Amino acid sequence: MKRFSSAIAGGVAGTAVMSLLLLLLEVETRSALEIFYVIARFIGTPDDPAVGFALFSVAGTVAWPLLFLALEPYLPRGPDPAARGVVFASILWLPFVITGRGDIGGPLLVFFGAYTLFAHWAYGFTLGAVYGRLFRRA
């Protein structure tokens, strides 16, 4: 499989993993975080969770995988694409957690930060692992 399609497949797999983790977060917090509101707030439309969901889907399956393709040779932790994916996802997490936390504070903010970092690592690992596996076969 070619690099581009391998990265998109990795993005689809990573987005599926991250979606499951974020769904578990919503269930565990009884929707106190409203993650798609958080994503919508990230781009400046805080009252539209449909925009948040659309952004999450497009960014996770297309935009971030293409950016990963461009940056992957320069990321540390190589040559393993899965390890580089974790580094890449950590870079994505930082602006997300800073701008998306909204009004939450205290222990919930610590939980939000730790859990979303874990979810981003799972996304990056899956993105890189699927990309690396499919691209090697080509």
CSV table of N, CA, C and O in Angstrom, one decimal:
chain,number,residue,atom,x,y,z
A,1,MET,N,0.9,-1.2,0.0
A,1,MET,CA,0.0,0.0,0.0
A,1,MET,C,0.9,1.2,0.0
A,1,MET,O,1.9,1.3,0.6
A,2,LYS,N,0.5,2.3,-0.7
A,2,LYS,CA,1.3,3.5,-0.8
A,2,LYS,C,1.3,4.3,0.5
A,2,LYS,O,0.4,4.0,1.4
A,3,ARG,N,2.2,5.2,0.6
A,3,ARG,CA,2.3,6.0,1.9
A,3,ARG,C,1.0,6.7,2.2
A,3,ARG,O,0.6,6.7,3.4
A,4,PHE,N,0.4,7.4,1.3
A,4,PHE,CA,-0.8,8.2,1.5
A,4,PHE,C,-1.9,7.3,2.0
A,4,PHE,O,-2.5,7.6,3.1
A,5,SER,N,-2.2,6.3,1.3
A,5,SER,CA,-3.3,5.4,1.7
A,5,SER,C,-3.0,4.7,3.0
A,5,SER,O,-3.9,4.4,3.8
A,6,SER,N,-1.8,4.3,3.3
A,6,SER,CA,-1.4,3.7,4.5
A,6,SER,C,-1.6,4.7,5.7
A,6,SER,O,-2.1,4.3,6.8
A,7,ALA,N,-1.3,5.9,5.5
A,7,ALA,CA,-1.5,6.9,6.6
A,7,ALA,C,-3.0,7.1,6.8
A,7,ALA,O,-3.4,7.3,8.0
A,8,ILE,N,-3.8,7.2,5.8
A,8,ILE,CA,-5.2,7.4,5.9
A,8,ILE,C,-5.8,6.2,6.7
A,8,ILE,O,-6.6,6.3,7.6
A,9,ALA,N,-5.4,5.0,6.3
A,9,ALA,CA,-5.9,3.8,7.0
A,9,ALA,C,-5.4,3.8,8.5
A,9,ALA,O,-6.2,3.5,9.4
A,10,GLY,N,-4.2,4.3,8.8
A,10,GLY,CA,-3.8,4.5,10.1
A,10,GLY,C,-4.6,5.5,10.9
A,10,GLY,O,-5.0,5.3,12.1
A,11,GLY,N,-5.0,6.6,10.2
A,11,GLY,CA,-5.9,7.6,10.8
A,11,GLY,C,-7.2,7.1,11.1
A,11,GLY,O,-7.8,7.4,12.1
A,12,VAL,N,-7.8,6.3,10.2
A,12,VAL,CA,-9.1,5.7,10.5
A,12,VAL,C,-9.1,4.8,11.7
A,12,VAL,O,-9.9,4.9,12.6
A,13,ALA,N,-8.0,4.0,11.8
A,13,ALA,CA,-7.9,3.0,12.9
A,13,ALA,C,-7.6,3.8,14.2
A,13,ALA,O,-8.2,3.5,15.2
A,14,GLY,N,-6.8,4.8,14.1
A,14,GLY,CA,-6.5,5.6,15.3
A,14,GLY,C,-7.7,6.4,15.8
A,14,GLY,O,-8.0,6.5,17.0
A,15,THR,N,-8.5,6.9,14.9
A,15,THR,CA,-9.7,7.7,15.2
A,15,THR,C,-10.7,6.7,15.9
A,15,THR,O,-11.4,7.1,16.8
A,16,ALA,N,-10.8,5.5,15.4
A,16,ALA,CA,-11.7,4.5,16.0
A,16,ALA,C,-11.3,4.2,17.4
A,16,ALA,O,-12.2,4.2,18.3
A,17,VAL,N,-10.0,4.0,17.6
A,17,VAL,CA,-9.5,3.8,19.0
A,17,VAL,C,-9.8,5.0,19.9
A,17,VAL,O,-10.3,4.8,21.0
A,18,MET,N,-9.5,6.1,19.4
A,18,MET,CA,-9.7,7.3,20.2
A,18,MET,C,-11.2,7.6,20.5
A,18,MET,O,-11.5,8.0,21.6
A,19,SER,N,-12.0,7.3,19.5
A,19,SER,CA,-13.4,7.5,19.7
A,19,SER,C,-14.0,6.6,20.8
A,19,SER,O,-14.8,7.0,21.7
A,20,LEU,N,-13.5,5.4,20.9
A,20,LEU,CA,-13.9,4.5,21.9
A,20,LEU,C,-13.4,5.0,23.3
A,20,LEU,O,-14.2,4.9,24.2
A,21,LEU,N,-12.2,5.4,23.4
A,21,LEU,CA,-11.7,5.9,24.6
A,21,LEU,C,-12.5,7.2,25.1
A,21,LEU,O,-12.8,7.3,26.3
A,22,LEU,N,-12.8,8.1,24.2
A,22,LEU,CA,-13.5,9.3,24.5
A,22,LEU,C,-15.0,8.9,24.9
A,22,LEU,O,-15.5,9.6,25.8
A,23,LEU,N,-15.5,7.9,24.3
A,23,LEU,CA,-16.9,7.5,24.6
A,23,LEU,C,-16.9,7.0,26.1
A,23,LEU,O,-17.8,7.3,26.8
A,24,LEU,N,-15.8,6.2,26.4
A,24,LEU,CA,-15.7,5.7,27.8
A,24,LEU,C,-15.6,6.8,28.8
A,24,LEU,O,-16.1,6.8,29.9
A,25,LEU,N,-14.8,7.9,28.4
A,25,LEU,CA,-14.7,9.1,29.2
A,25,LEU,C,-16.0,9.7,29.5
A,25,LEU,O,-16.4,10.1,30.6
A,26,GLU,N,-16.8,9.8,28.4
A,26,GLU,CA,-18.1,10.5,28.5
A,26,GLU,C,-19.0,9.6,29.5
A,26,GLU,O,-19.7,10.2,30.3
A,27,VAL,N,-19.0,8.3,29.4
A,27,VAL,CA,-19.8,7.5,30.2
A,27,VAL,C,-19.3,7.6,31.7
A,27,VAL,O,-20.1,7.7,32.6
A,28,GLU,N,-18.0,7.5,31.9
A,28,GLU,CA,-17.5,7.6,33.3
A,28,GLU,C,-17.7,8.9,34.0
A,28,GLU,O,-17.9,8.9,35.2
A,29,THR,N,-17.7,10.0,33.2
A,29,THR,CA,-18.0,11.3,33.8
A,29,THR,C,-19.4,11.7,33.7
A,29,THR,O,-19.7,12.8,34.1
A,30,ARG,N,-20.3,10.8,33.2
A,30,ARG,CA,-21.7,11.1,33.0
A,30,ARG,C,-21.9,12.3,32.2
A,30,ARG,O,-22.6,13.2,32.6
A,31,SER,N,-21.1,12.4,31.1
A,31,SER,CA,-21.1,13.5,30.2
A,31,SER,C,-20.8,14.9,30.8
A,31,SER,O,-21.3,15.9,30.3
A,32,ALA,N,-20.1,14.9,31.9
A,32,ALA,CA,-19.7,16.2,32.5
A,32,ALA,C,-18.7,16.9,31.6
A,32,ALA,O,-18.7,18.2,31.7
A,33,LEU,N,-17.9,16.2,30.7
A,33,LEU,CA,-16.9,16.9,29.9
A,33,LEU,C,-17.5,17.4,28.6
A,33,LEU,O,-17.0,18.3,28.0
A,34,GLU,N,-18.4,16.6,28.0
A,34,GLU,CA,-19.0,16.9,26.7
A,34,GLU,C,-17.9,17.1,25.7
A,34,GLU,O,-17.7,18.2,25.2
A,35,ILE,N,-17.3,16.1,25.3
A,35,ILE,CA,-16.0,16.1,24.6
A,35,ILE,C,-16.2,16.8,23.2
A,35,ILE,O,-15.3,17.5,22.8
A,36,PHE,N,-17.3,16.6,22.5
A,36,PHE,CA,-17.5,17.3,21.2
A,36,PHE,C,-17.7,18.8,21.4
A,36,PHE,O,-17.4,19.6,20.5
A,37,TYR,N,-18.3,19.2,22.6
A,37,TYR,CA,-18.3,20.6,22.9
A,37,TYR,C,-16.9,21.2,23.1
A,37,TYR,O,-16.5,22.3,22.7
A,38,VAL,N,-16.0,20.3,23.7
A,38,VAL,CA,-14.6,20.7,23.9
A,38,VAL,C,-13.9,20.9,22.6
A,38,VAL,O,-13.2,21.9,22.4
A,39,ILE,N,-14.1,20.0,21.6
A,39,ILE,CA,-13.5,20.1,20.3
A,39,ILE,C,-14.0,21.3,19.6
A,39,ILE,O,-13.3,22.1,18.9
A,40,ALA,N,-15.4,21.6,19.7
A,40,ALA,CA,-15.9,22.7,19.0
A,40,ALA,C,-15.4,24.0,19.6
A,40,ALA,O,-15.1,25.0,18.9
A,41,ARG,N,-15.2,24.0,21.0
A,41,ARG,CA,-14.6,25.2,21.6
A,41,ARG,C,-13.2,25.4,21.2
A,41,ARG,O,-12.7,26.5,21.1
A,42,PHE,N,-12.5,24.3,20.8
A,42,PHE,CA,-11.1,24.4,20.3
A,42,PHE,C,-11.0,25.2,19.1
A,42,PHE,O,-10.0,25.9,18.9
A,43,ILE,N,-12.0,25.2,18.2
A,43,ILE,CA,-12.0,26.0,17.0
A,43,ILE,C,-12.9,27.3,17.1
A,43,ILE,O,-13.1,27.9,16.1
A,44,GLY,N,-13.4,27.5,18.2
A,44,GLY,CA,-14.1,28.8,18.4
A,44,GLY,C,-15.6,28.7,18.1
A,44,GLY,O,-16.2,29.8,18.0
A,45,THR,N,-16.2,27.5,18.1
A,45,THR,CA,-17.7,27.4,17.9
A,45,THR,C,-18.2,26.6,19.1
A,45,THR,O,-18.6,25.5,18.9
A,46,PRO,N,-18.2,27.1,20.3
A,46,PRO,CA,-18.4,26.3,21.5
A,46,PRO,C,-19.8,25.8,21.7
A,46,PRO,O,-20.0,24.8,22.4
A,47,ASP,N,-20.8,26.2,20.9
A,47,ASP,CA,-22.2,25.8,21.1
A,47,ASP,C,-22.6,24.8,20.1
A,47,ASP,O,-23.8,24.6,19.9
A,48,ASP,N,-21.7,24.3,19.3
A,48,ASP,CA,-22.1,23.4,18.2
A,48,ASP,C,-21.4,22.1,18.2
A,48,ASP,O,-20.3,21.9,17.6
A,49,PRO,N,-21.9,21.1,18.9
A,49,PRO,CA,-21.2,19.8,19.0
A,49,PRO,C,-21.1,19.0,17.7
A,49,PRO,O,-20.2,18.2,17.5
A,50,ALA,N,-22.0,19.3,16.7
A,50,ALA,CA,-21.9,18.7,15.4
A,50,ALA,C,-20.7,19.1,14.7
A,50,ALA,O,-20.0,18.3,14.0
A,51,VAL,N,-20.3,20.4,14.8
A,51,VAL,CA,-19.1,20.9,14.3
A,51,VAL,C,-17.9,20.2,14.9
A,51,VAL,O,-16.9,19.8,14.3
A,52,GLY,N,-18.0,20.0,16.2
A,52,GLY,CA,-16.9,19.3,17.0
A,52,GLY,C,-16.7,17.9,16.5
A,52,GLY,O,-15.6,17.4,16.3
A,53,PHE,N,-17.8,17.2,16.3
A,53,PHE,CA,-17.8,15.8,15.8
A,53,PHE,C,-17.2,15.8,14.4
A,53,PHE,O,-16.3,14.9,14.1
A,54,ALA,N,-17.6,16.7,13.5
A,54,ALA,CA,-17.1,16.7,12.1
A,54,ALA,C,-15.6,17.0,12.1
A,54,ALA,O,-14.9,16.4,11.4
A,55,LEU,N,-15.2,18.0,12.9
A,55,LEU,CA,-13.8,18.3,13.0
A,55,LEU,C,-13.0,17.1,13.5
A,55,LEU,O,-11.9,16.8,13.0
A,56,PHE,N,-13.5,16.5,14.6
A,56,PHE,CA,-12.8,15.3,15.1
A,56,PHE,C,-12.6,14.2,14.1
A,56,PHE,O,-11.5,13.7,13.9
A,57,SER,N,-13.7,14.0,13.3
A,57,SER,CA,-13.6,12.9,12.3
A,57,SER,C,-12.7,13.3,11.1
A,57,SER,O,-11.8,12.4,10.7
A,58,VAL,N,-12.8,14.4,10.6
A,58,VAL,CA,-11.9,14.8,9.4
A,58,VAL,C,-10.5,15.0,9.9
A,58,VAL,O,-9.6,14.5,9.2
A,59,ALA,N,-10.3,15.6,11.0
A,59,ALA,CA,-8.9,15.8,11.4
A,59,ALA,C,-8.2,14.5,11.8
A,59,ALA,O,-7.1,14.2,11.4
A,60,GLY,N,-9.0,13.6,12.4
A,60,GLY,CA,-8.4,12.3,12.8
A,60,GLY,C,-8.1,11.4,11.7
A,60,GLY,O,-7.2,10.6,11.7
A,61,THR,N,-9.0,11.4,10.6
A,61,THR,CA,-8.8,10.5,9.5
A,61,THR,C,-8.0,11.0,8.3
A,61,THR,O,-7.5,10.2,7.6
A,62,VAL,N,-8.0,12.3,8.2
A,62,VAL,CA,-7.3,12.9,7.0
A,62,VAL,C,-6.2,13.9,7.4
A,62,VAL,O,-5.0,13.7,7.0
A,63,ALA,N,-6.5,14.9,8.1
A,63,ALA,CA,-5.6,16.0,8.4
A,63,ALA,C,-4.4,15.6,9.2
A,63,ALA,O,-3.2,15.8,8.8
A,64,TRP,N,-4.6,14.9,10.3
A,64,TRP,CA,-3.5,14.5,11.2
A,64,TRP,C,-2.6,13.4,10.5
A,64,TRP,O,-1.4,13.5,10.6
A,65,PRO,N,-3.2,12.5,9.8
A,65,PRO,CA,-2.4,11.5,9.1
A,65,PRO,C,-1.5,12.1,8.1
A,65,PRO,O,-0.3,11.7,7.9
A,66,LEU,N,-2.0,13.1,7.3
A,66,LEU,CA,-1.2,13.8,6.3
A,66,LEU,C,-0.1,14.6,7.0
A,66,LEU,O,1.1,14.6,6.5
A,67,LEU,N,-0.4,15.2,8.1
A,67,LEU,CA,0.7,16.0,8.8
A,67,LEU,C,1.7,15.0,9.4
A,67,LEU,O,2.9,15.3,9.3
A,68,PHE,N,1.2,13.9,9.8
A,68,PHE,CA,2.2,12.8,10.3
A,68,PHE,C,3.1,12.4,9.2
A,68,PHE,O,4.3,12.2,9.4
A,69,LEU,N,2.6,12.2,8.0
A,69,LEU,CA,3.4,11.8,6.9
A,69,LEU,C,4.5,12.8,6.6
A,69,LEU,O,5.7,12.5,6.4
A,70,ALA,N,4.1,14.1,6.7
A,70,ALA,CA,5.1,15.2,6.4
A,70,ALA,C,6.2,15.3,7.5
A,70,ALA,O,7.3,15.5,7.3
A,71,LEU,N,5.8,15.0,8.8
A,71,LEU,CA,6.7,15.2,9.9
A,71,LEU,C,7.4,14.0,10.3
A,71,LEU,O,8.4,14.0,11.1
A,72,GLU,N,6.9,12.8,10.0
A,72,GLU,CA,7.4,11.5,10.5
A,72,GLU,C,8.9,11.4,10.4
A,72,GLU,O,9.5,10.9,11.4
A,73,PRO,N,9.6,11.7,9.3
A,73,PRO,CA,11.0,11.5,9.3
A,73,PRO,C,11.8,12.4,10.3
A,73,PRO,O,12.9,12.1,10.6
A,74,TYR,N,11.1,13.5,10.7
A,74,TYR,CA,11.8,14.4,11.6
A,74,TYR,C,11.5,14.2,13.1
A,74,TYR,O,12.1,14.9,14.0
A,75,LEU,N,10.6,13.3,13.4
A,75,LEU,CA,10.1,13.1,14.8
A,75,LEU,C,11.1,12.2,15.5
A,75,LEU,O,11.7,11.2,14.9
A,76,PRO,N,11.4,12.4,16.8
A,76,PRO,CA,12.3,11.5,17.5
A,76,PRO,C,11.6,10.2,17.8
A,76,PRO,O,10.4,10.0,17.5
A,77,ARG,N,12.3,9.2,18.3
A,77,ARG,CA,11.9,7.9,18.6
A,77,ARG,C,11.8,6.9,17.4
A,77,ARG,O,11.1,5.9,17.4
A,78,GLY,N,12.5,7.3,16.3
A,78,GLY,CA,12.5,6.4,15.1
A,78,GLY,C,13.4,5.3,15.3
A,78,GLY,O,14.2,5.2,16.2
A,79,PRO,N,13.4,4.3,14.4
A,79,PRO,CA,12.6,4.3,13.1
A,79,PRO,C,11.2,3.7,13.3
A,79,PRO,O,10.5,3.6,12.3
A,80,ASP,N,10.8,3.4,14.5
A,80,ASP,CA,9.5,2.8,14.7
A,80,ASP,C,8.4,3.8,14.5
A,80,ASP,O,8.3,4.8,15.3
A,81,PRO,N,7.5,3.7,13.5
A,81,PRO,CA,6.5,4.6,13.2
A,81,PRO,C,5.5,4.7,14.4
A,81,PRO,O,4.9,5.8,14.6
A,82,ALA,N,5.3,3.6,15.1
A,82,ALA,CA,4.3,3.7,16.3
A,82,ALA,C,4.9,4.6,17.4
A,82,ALA,O,4.1,5.4,17.9
A,83,ALA,N,6.2,4.5,17.6
A,83,ALA,CA,6.8,5.4,18.6
A,83,ALA,C,6.7,6.8,18.2
A,83,ALA,O,6.5,7.8,19.0
A,84,ARG,N,7.0,7.0,16.9
A,84,ARG,CA,6.9,8.4,16.4
A,84,ARG,C,5.5,8.9,16.4
A,84,ARG,O,5.2,10.1,16.6
A,85,GLY,N,4.5,8.0,16.2
A,85,GLY,CA,3.1,8.4,16.3
A,85,GLY,C,2.8,8.9,17.7
A,85,GLY,O,2.0,9.8,17.9
A,86,VAL,N,3.3,8.3,18.7
A,86,VAL,CA,3.1,8.7,20.1
A,86,VAL,C,3.6,10.1,20.3
A,86,VAL,O,3.0,11.0,20.9
A,87,VAL,N,4.8,10.4,19.8
A,87,VAL,CA,5.4,11.7,19.9
A,87,VAL,C,4.5,12.7,19.2
A,87,VAL,O,4.2,13.8,19.7
A,88,PHE,N,4.1,12.4,18.0
A,88,PHE,CA,3.2,13.2,17.2
A,88,PHE,C,2.0,13.6,17.9
A,88,PHE,O,1.5,14.7,18.0
A,89,ALA,N,1.3,12.6,18.5
A,89,ALA,CA,0.1,12.8,19.2
A,89,ALA,C,0.3,13.6,20.5
A,89,ALA,O,-0.6,14.4,20.8
A,90,SER,N,1.4,13.5,21.1
A,90,SER,CA,1.7,14.4,22.3
A,90,SER,C,1.7,15.8,21.8
A,90,SER,O,1.3,16.7,22.6
A,91,ILE,N,2.3,16.1,20.7
A,91,ILE,CA,2.3,17.5,20.1
A,91,ILE,C,0.9,17.9,19.9
A,91,ILE,O,0.5,19.1,20.2
A,92,LEU,N,0.0,17.1,19.4
A,92,LEU,CA,-1.4,17.4,19.1
A,92,LEU,C,-2.1,17.6,20.4
A,92,LEU,O,-3.0,18.5,20.5
A,93,TRP,N,-1.8,16.9,21.4
A,93,TRP,CA,-2.5,17.0,22.7
A,93,TRP,C,-2.3,18.3,23.4
A,93,TRP,O,-3.3,18.9,24.0
A,94,LEU,N,-1.1,18.9,23.3
A,94,LEU,CA,-0.8,20.1,24.1
A,94,LEU,C,-1.8,21.3,23.8
A,94,LEU,O,-2.4,21.8,24.7
A,95,PRO,N,-2.0,21.7,22.5
A,95,PRO,CA,-2.9,22.8,22.3
A,95,PRO,C,-4.4,22.4,22.6
A,95,PRO,O,-5.2,23.2,23.0
A,96,PHE,N,-4.7,21.1,22.4
A,96,PHE,CA,-6.0,20.6,22.7
A,96,PHE,C,-6.4,20.8,24.2
A,96,PHE,O,-7.4,21.3,24.6
A,97,VAL,N,-5.5,20.3,25.0
A,97,VAL,CA,-5.7,20.4,26.5
A,97,VAL,C,-5.7,21.8,27.0
A,97,VAL,O,-6.5,22.2,27.9
A,98,ILE,N,-4.9,22.7,26.4
A,98,ILE,CA,-4.9,24.1,26.8
A,98,ILE,C,-6.1,24.8,26.4
A,98,ILE,O,-6.7,25.5,27.2
A,99,THR,N,-6.5,24.7,25.2
A,99,THR,CA,-7.7,25.5,24.7
A,99,THR,C,-9.0,24.8,24.9
A,99,THR,O,-10.0,25.4,24.9
A,100,GLY,N,-9.0,23.5,25.1
A,100,GLY,CA,-10.3,22.8,25.2
A,100,GLY,C,-10.8,22.5,26.6
A,100,GLY,O,-11.9,22.0,26.7
A,101,ARG,N,-10.1,22.9,27.6
A,101,ARG,CA,-10.5,22.5,28.9
A,101,ARG,C,-11.7,23.3,29.4
A,101,ARG,O,-12.4,22.9,30.3
A,102,GLY,N,-11.9,24.5,28.8
A,102,GLY,CA,-13.1,25.2,29.2
A,102,GLY,C,-13.1,25.6,30.6
A,102,GLY,O,-12.1,26.1,31.2
A,103,ASP,N,-14.2,25.4,31.3
A,103,ASP,CA,-14.4,25.9,32.7
A,103,ASP,C,-14.1,24.8,33.7
A,103,ASP,O,-14.3,25.1,34.9
A,104,ILE,N,-13.7,23.7,33.3
A,104,ILE,CA,-13.4,22.6,34.3
A,104,ILE,C,-12.1,23.0,35.1
A,104,ILE,O,-11.2,23.6,34.6
A,105,GLY,N,-12.1,22.5,36.4
A,105,GLY,CA,-11.0,22.8,37.2
A,105,GLY,C,-10.8,21.8,38.3
A,105,GLY,O,-11.6,20.8,38.3
A,106,GLY,N,-9.8,21.9,39.1
A,106,GLY,CA,-9.6,21.0,40.2
A,106,GLY,C,-9.3,19.6,39.8
A,106,GLY,O,-8.6,19.4,38.8
A,107,PRO,N,-9.8,18.6,40.5
A,107,PRO,CA,-9.4,17.2,40.2
A,107,PRO,C,-9.9,16.8,38.8
A,107,PRO,O,-9.3,16.0,38.2
A,108,LEU,N,-11.1,17.3,38.4
A,108,LEU,CA,-11.6,17.0,37.1
A,108,LEU,C,-10.7,17.4,36.0
A,108,LEU,O,-10.5,16.8,35.0
A,109,LEU,N,-10.0,18.6,36.2
A,109,LEU,CA,-9.0,19.1,35.2
A,109,LEU,C,-7.8,18.2,35.1
A,109,LEU,O,-7.3,17.9,34.0
A,110,VAL,N,-7.3,17.7,36.2
A,110,VAL,CA,-6.2,16.8,36.2
A,110,VAL,C,-6.6,15.5,35.5
A,110,VAL,O,-5.9,14.9,34.7
A,111,PHE,N,-7.8,15.0,35.8
A,111,PHE,CA,-8.3,13.7,35.2
A,111,PHE,C,-8.5,14.0,33.7
A,111,PHE,O,-8.1,13.1,32.9
A,112,PHE,N,-9.0,15.1,33.3
A,112,PHE,CA,-9.2,15.4,31.9
A,112,PHE,C,-7.9,15.5,31.2
A,112,PHE,O,-7.7,14.9,30.1
A,113,GLY,N,-6.9,16.1,31.7
A,113,GLY,CA,-5.6,16.2,31.1
A,113,GLY,C,-4.9,14.8,31.0
A,113,GLY,O,-4.4,14.5,29.9
A,114,ALA,N,-4.9,14.0,32.0
A,114,ALA,CA,-4.3,12.7,32.0
A,114,ALA,C,-5.0,11.8,31.0
A,114,ALA,O,-4.4,11.1,30.2
A,115,TYR,N,-6.3,11.8,31.1
A,115,TYR,CA,-7.1,10.9,30.2
A,115,TYR,C,-7.0,11.3,28.7
A,115,TYR,O,-6.8,10.4,27.9
A,116,THR,N,-7.1,12.5,28.4
A,116,THR,CA,-6.9,12.9,27.0
A,116,THR,C,-5.5,12.7,26.5
A,116,THR,O,-5.4,12.4,25.3
A,117,LEU,N,-4.5,12.8,27.4
A,117,LEU,CA,-3.1,12.5,26.9
A,117,LEU,C,-3.1,11.0,26.6
A,117,LEU,O,-2.5,10.6,25.5
A,118,PHE,N,-3.6,10.2,27.5
A,118,PHE,CA,-3.7,8.7,27.2
A,118,PHE,C,-4.4,8.5,25.9
A,118,PHE,O,-3.9,7.6,25.0
A,119,ALA,N,-5.5,9.1,25.6
A,119,ALA,CA,-6.3,8.9,24.4
A,119,ALA,C,-5.5,9.3,23.2
A,119,ALA,O,-5.5,8.7,22.2
A,120,HIS,N,-4.8,10.4,23.3
A,120,HIS,CA,-4.0,10.9,22.2
A,120,HIS,C,-2.8,9.9,21.9
A,120,HIS,O,-2.5,9.7,20.8
A,121,TRP,N,-2.2,9.4,23.0
A,121,TRP,CA,-1.1,8.4,22.8
A,121,TRP,C,-1.7,7.2,22.1
A,121,TRP,O,-1.0,6.6,21.2
A,122,ALA,N,-2.9,6.7,22.5
A,122,ALA,CA,-3.5,5.6,21.8
A,122,ALA,C,-3.7,5.9,20.3
A,122,ALA,O,-3.5,5.0,19.5
A,123,TYR,N,-4.2,7.1,20.1
A,123,TYR,CA,-4.4,7.5,18.7
A,123,TYR,C,-3.1,7.5,17.9
A,123,TYR,O,-3.0,6.9,16.8
A,124,GLY,N,-2.0,8.1,18.4
A,124,GLY,CA,-0.8,8.2,17.8
A,124,GLY,C,-0.1,6.8,17.6
A,124,GLY,O,0.5,6.5,16.5
A,125,PHE,N,-0.2,6.0,18.6
A,125,PHE,CA,0.4,4.7,18.5
A,125,PHE,C,-0.3,3.9,17.4
A,125,PHE,O,0.4,3.2,16.5
A,126,THR,N,-1.6,3.9,17.4
A,126,THR,CA,-2.4,3.2,16.4
A,126,THR,C,-2.1,3.7,15.0
A,126,THR,O,-1.9,2.9,14.0
A,127,LEU,N,-2.1,5.0,14.8
A,127,LEU,CA,-1.8,5.7,13.6
A,127,LEU,C,-0.5,5.2,13.0
A,127,LEU,O,-0.3,4.7,11.9
A,128,GLY,N,0.5,5.3,13.9
A,128,GLY,CA,1.9,4.9,13.4
A,128,GLY,C,2.0,3.4,13.2
A,128,GLY,O,2.7,3.0,12.2
A,129,ALA,N,1.4,2.6,14.0
A,129,ALA,CA,1.6,1.2,13.9
A,129,ALA,C,0.9,0.7,12.6
A,129,ALA,O,1.5,-0.1,11.8
A,130,VAL,N,-0.3,1.1,12.3
A,130,VAL,CA,-1.0,0.7,11.1
A,130,VAL,C,-0.3,1.3,9.9
A,130,VAL,O,-0.1,0.5,8.9
A,131,TYR,N,0.1,2.5,9.9
A,131,TYR,CA,0.8,3.1,8.8
A,131,TYR,C,2.1,2.3,8.5
A,131,TYR,O,2.4,1.9,7.4
A,132,GLY,N,2.9,2.0,9.6
A,132,GLY,CA,4.1,1.3,9.4
A,132,GLY,C,3.9,-0.1,8.9
A,132,GLY,O,4.6,-0.6,8.0
A,133,ARG,N,2.9,-0.8,9.4
A,133,ARG,CA,2.6,-2.2,8.9
A,133,ARG,C,2.2,-2.2,7.5
A,133,ARG,O,2.7,-3.0,6.7
A,134,LEU,N,1.3,-1.3,7.1
A,134,LEU,CA,0.8,-1.3,5.7
A,134,LEU,C,1.8,-0.8,4.7
A,134,LEU,O,1.9,-1.3,3.6
A,135,PHE,N,2.6,0.2,5.1
A,135,PHE,CA,3.6,0.7,4.2
A,135,PHE,C,4.7,-0.2,4.0
A,135,PHE,O,5.3,-0.3,2.9
A,136,ARG,N,5.1,-1.0,5.0
A,136,ARG,CA,6.2,-2.0,4.8
A,136,ARG,C,5.8,-3.1,3.8
A,136,ARG,O,6.6,-3.6,3.1
A,137,ARG,N,4.5,-3.4,3.7
A,137,ARG,CA,4.1,-4.4,2.8
A,137,ARG,C,4.1,-4.0,1.4
A,137,ARG,O,4.1,-4.8,0.5
A,138,ALA,N,4.1,-2.7,1.1
A,138,ALA,CA,4.0,-2.2,-0.2
A,138,ALA,C,5.3,-2.4,-1.0
A,138,ALA,O,6.3,-2.6,-0.5
